GROMACS .gro file of C-alpha atoms in nm:
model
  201
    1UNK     CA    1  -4.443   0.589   3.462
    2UNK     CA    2  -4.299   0.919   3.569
    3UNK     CA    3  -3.997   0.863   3.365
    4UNK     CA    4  -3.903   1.190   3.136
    5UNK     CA    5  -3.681   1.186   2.817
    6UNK     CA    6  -3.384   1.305   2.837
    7UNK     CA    7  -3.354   1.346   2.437
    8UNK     CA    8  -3.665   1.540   2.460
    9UNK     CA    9  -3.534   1.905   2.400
   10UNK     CA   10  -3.342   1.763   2.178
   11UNK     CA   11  -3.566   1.596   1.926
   12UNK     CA   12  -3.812   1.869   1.949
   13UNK     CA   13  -3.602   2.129   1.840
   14UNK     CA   14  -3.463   1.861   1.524
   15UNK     CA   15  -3.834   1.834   1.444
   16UNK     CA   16  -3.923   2.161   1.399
   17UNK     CA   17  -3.604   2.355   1.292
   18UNK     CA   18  -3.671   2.563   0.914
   19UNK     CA   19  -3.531   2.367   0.634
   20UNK     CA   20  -3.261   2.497   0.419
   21UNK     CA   21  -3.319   2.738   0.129
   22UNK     CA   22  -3.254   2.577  -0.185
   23UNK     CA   23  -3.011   2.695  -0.438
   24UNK     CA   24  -3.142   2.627  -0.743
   25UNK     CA   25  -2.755   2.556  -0.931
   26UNK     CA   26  -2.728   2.583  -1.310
   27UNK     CA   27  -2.741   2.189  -1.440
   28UNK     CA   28  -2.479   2.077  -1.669
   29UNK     CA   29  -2.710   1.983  -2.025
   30UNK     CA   30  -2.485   1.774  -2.291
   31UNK     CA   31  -2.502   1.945  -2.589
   32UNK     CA   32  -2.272   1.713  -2.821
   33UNK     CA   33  -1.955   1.873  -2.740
   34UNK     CA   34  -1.638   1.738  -2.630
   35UNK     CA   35  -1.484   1.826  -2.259
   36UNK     CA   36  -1.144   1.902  -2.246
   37UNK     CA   37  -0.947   1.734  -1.993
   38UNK     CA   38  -0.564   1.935  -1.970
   39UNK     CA   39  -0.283   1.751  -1.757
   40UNK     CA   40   0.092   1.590  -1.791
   41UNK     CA   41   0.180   1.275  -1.908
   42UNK     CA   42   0.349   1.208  -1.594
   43UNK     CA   43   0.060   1.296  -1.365
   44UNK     CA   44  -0.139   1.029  -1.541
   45UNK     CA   45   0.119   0.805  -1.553
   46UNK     CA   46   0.164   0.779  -1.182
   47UNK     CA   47  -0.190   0.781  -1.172
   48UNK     CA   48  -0.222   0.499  -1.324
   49UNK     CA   49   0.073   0.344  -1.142
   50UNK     CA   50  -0.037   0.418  -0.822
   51UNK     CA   51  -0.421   0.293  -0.872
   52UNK     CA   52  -0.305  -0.057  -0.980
   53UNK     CA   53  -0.077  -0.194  -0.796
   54UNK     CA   54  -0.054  -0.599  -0.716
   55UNK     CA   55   0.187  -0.688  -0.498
   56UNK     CA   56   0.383  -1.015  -0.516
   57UNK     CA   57   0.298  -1.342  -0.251
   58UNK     CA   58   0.571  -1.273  -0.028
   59UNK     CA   59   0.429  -1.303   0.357
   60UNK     CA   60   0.751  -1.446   0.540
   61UNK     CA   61   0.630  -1.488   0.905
   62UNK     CA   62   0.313  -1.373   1.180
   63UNK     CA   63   0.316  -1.031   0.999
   64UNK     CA   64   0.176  -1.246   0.693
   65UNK     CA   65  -0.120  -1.317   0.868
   66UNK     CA   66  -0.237  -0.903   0.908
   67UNK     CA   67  -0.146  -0.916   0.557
   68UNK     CA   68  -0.386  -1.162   0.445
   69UNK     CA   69  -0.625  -0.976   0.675
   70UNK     CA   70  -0.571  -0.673   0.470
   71UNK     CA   71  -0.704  -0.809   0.137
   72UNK     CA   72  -0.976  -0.992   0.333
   73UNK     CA   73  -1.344  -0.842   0.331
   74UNK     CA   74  -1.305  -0.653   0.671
   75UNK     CA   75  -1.055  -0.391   0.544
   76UNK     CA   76  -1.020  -0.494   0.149
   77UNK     CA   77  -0.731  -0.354  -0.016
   78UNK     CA   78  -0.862  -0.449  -0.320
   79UNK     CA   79  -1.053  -0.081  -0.289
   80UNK     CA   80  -0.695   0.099  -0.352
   81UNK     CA   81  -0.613  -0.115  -0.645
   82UNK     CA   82  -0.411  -0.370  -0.492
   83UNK     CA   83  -0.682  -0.635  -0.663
   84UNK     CA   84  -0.523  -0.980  -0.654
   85UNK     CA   85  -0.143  -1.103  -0.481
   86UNK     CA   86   0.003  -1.272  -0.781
   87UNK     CA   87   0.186  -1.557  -0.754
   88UNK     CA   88   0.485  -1.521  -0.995
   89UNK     CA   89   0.699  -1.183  -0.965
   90UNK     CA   90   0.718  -1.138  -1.334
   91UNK     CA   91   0.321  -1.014  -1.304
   92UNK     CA   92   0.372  -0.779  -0.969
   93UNK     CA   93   0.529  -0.448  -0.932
   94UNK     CA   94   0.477  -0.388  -0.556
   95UNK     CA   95   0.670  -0.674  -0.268
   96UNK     CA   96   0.513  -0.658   0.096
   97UNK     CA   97   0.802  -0.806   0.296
   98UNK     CA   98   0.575  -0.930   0.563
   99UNK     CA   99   0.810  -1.108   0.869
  100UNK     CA  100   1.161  -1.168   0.920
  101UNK     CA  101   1.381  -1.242   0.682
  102UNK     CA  102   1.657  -1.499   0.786
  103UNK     CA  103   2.011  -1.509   0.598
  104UNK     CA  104   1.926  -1.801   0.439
  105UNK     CA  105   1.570  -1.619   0.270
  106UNK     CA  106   1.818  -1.313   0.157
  107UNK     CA  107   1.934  -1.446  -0.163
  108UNK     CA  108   1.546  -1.547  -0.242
  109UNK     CA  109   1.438  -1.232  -0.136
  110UNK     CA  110   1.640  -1.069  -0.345
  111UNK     CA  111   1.593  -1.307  -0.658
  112UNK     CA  112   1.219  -1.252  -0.639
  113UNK     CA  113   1.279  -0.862  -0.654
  114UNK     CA  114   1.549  -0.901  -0.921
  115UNK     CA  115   1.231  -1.080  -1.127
  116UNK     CA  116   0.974  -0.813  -1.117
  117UNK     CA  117   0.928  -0.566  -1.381
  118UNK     CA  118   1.030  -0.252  -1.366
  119UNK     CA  119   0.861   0.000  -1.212
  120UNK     CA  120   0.839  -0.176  -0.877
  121UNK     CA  121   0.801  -0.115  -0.508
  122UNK     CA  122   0.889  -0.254  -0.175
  123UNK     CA  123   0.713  -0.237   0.141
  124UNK     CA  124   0.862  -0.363   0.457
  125UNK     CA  125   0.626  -0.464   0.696
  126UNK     CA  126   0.652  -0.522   1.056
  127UNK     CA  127   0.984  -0.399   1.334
  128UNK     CA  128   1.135  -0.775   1.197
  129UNK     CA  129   1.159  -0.671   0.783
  130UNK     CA  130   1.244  -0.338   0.869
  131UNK     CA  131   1.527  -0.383   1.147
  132UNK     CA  132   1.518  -0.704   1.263
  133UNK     CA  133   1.296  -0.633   1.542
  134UNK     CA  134   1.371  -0.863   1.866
  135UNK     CA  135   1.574  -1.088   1.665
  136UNK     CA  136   1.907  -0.928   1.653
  137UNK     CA  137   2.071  -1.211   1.627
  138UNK     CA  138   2.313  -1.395   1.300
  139UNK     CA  139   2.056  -1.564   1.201
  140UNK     CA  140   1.794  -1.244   1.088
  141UNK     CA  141   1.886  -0.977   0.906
  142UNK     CA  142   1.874  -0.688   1.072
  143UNK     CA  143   1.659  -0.504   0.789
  144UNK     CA  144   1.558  -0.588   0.446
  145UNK     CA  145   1.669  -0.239   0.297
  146UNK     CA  146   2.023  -0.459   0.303
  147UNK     CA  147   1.873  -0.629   0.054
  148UNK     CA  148   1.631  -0.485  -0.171
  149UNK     CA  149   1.525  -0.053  -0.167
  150UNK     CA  150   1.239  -0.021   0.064
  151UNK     CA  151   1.006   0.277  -0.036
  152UNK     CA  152   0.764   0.223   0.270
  153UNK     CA  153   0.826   0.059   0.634
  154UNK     CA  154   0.522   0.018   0.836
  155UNK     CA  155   0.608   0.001   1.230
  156UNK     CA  156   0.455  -0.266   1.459
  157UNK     CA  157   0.481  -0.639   1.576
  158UNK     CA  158   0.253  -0.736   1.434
  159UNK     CA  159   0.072  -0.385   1.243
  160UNK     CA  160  -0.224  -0.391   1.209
  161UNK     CA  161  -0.396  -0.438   0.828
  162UNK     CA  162  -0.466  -0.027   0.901
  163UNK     CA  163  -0.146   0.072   0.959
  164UNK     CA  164  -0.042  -0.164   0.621
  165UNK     CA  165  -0.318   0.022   0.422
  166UNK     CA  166  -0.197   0.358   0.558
  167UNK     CA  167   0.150   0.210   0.466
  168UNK     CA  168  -0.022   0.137   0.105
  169UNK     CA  169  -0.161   0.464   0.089
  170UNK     CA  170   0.162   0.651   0.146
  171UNK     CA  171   0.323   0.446  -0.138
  172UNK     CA  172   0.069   0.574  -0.338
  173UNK     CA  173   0.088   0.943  -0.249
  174UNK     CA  174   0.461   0.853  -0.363
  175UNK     CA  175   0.425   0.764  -0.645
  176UNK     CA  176   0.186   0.952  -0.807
  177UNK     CA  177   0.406   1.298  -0.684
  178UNK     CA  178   0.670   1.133  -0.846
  179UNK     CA  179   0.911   1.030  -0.565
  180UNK     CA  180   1.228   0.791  -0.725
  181UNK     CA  181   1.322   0.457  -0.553
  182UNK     CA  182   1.559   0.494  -0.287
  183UNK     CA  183   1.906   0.348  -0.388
  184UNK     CA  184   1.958  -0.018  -0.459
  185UNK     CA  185   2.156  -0.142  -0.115
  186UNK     CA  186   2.341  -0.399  -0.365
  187UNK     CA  187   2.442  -0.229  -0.694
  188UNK     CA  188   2.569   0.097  -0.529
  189UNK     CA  189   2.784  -0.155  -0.247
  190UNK     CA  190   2.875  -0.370  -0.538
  191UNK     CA  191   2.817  -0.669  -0.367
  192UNK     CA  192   2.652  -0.977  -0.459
  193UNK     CA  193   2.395  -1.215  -0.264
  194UNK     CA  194   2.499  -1.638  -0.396
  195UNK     CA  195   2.079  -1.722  -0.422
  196UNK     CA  196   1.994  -2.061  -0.501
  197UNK     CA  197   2.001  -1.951  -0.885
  198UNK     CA  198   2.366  -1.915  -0.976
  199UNK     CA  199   2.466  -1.657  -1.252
  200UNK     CA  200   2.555  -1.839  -1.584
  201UNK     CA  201   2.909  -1.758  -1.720
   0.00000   0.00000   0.00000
């Protein structure tokens, strides 16, 4: 019908372009003996660590919602490790502080970190966890690092369940290279948070 392909160079010269040599590589053939596999404790400690990691149920406000997004089947964090959000904080070692966290939610916040096992992360998620975002007001506080050590802020309102797996990831890089905690905001300020839990005399 007079019309001409404009692919046709294209797929003509794909069609009939020489193969590549082969390299015929030597193949590995088990012979019964053992590998040997040399590295430091450490290494595949934070290895380990870093490759299974479940956080704690913690989603506060609208950033919540990405975070549910991010374990769903679209972008799956369950691929990094992060398999299943537990439900009680003695069975997590990583908290996703996902919204803004009122004055009130402090003391809670804080109880909930005080319960997980050691080692244990924090990610703040969202401009509202991480410095109050357009809430600067009494009522927010204006950052949850003044309440629990935040290894990991991910930017946004909301971010996206990309920028929370890049987040993720970096936590990961971090701990496997063996990067400490950043200072507790309460023990080093001596102060003390009155939760709904008071301390027993």
């Amino acid at each position: 019908m007079g019309v001409k392909n404009p692919w046709e160079p294209v797929q003509t010269y794909s069609n009939t372009q020489t193969p590549r040599l082969r390299h015929d590589l030597p193949m590995h053939e088990k012979d019964g003996g053992f590998g040997i596999l040399t590295t430091q404790v450490s290494k595949v400690l934070g290895w380990g660590r870093s490759s299974s990691l479940w956080p704690v149920t913690f989603g506060l406000a609208c950033c919540a919602i990405e975070m549910m997004s991010a374990q769903g089947s679209r972008f799956d964090m369950s691929r990094f490790g992060a398999e299943v959000f537990r439900a009680s904080p003695r069975q997590a070692d990583l908290m996703i502080v996902a919204g803004r966290c009122s004055i009130k939610m402090a003391p809670v916040l804080r109880q909930i970190y005080d319960q997980m096992p050691e080692p244990k992360w924090v990610i703040s998620m969202g401009a509202c966890a991480s410095c109050g975002g357009v809430f600067n007001n009494y009522a927010i506080v204006q950052g949850v690092d003044k309440v629990v050590p935040v290894d990991v802020f991910v930017p946004g309102c909301p971010p996206t369940p990309d920028m929370l797996l890049f987040g993720f990831n970096e936590l990961q890089r971090k701990i496997r290279e063996g990067i400490p905690n950043p200072p507790d905001p309460l023990k080093d300020s001596g102060l003390k948070l009155a939760g709904p839990v008071q301390d027993e005399a």
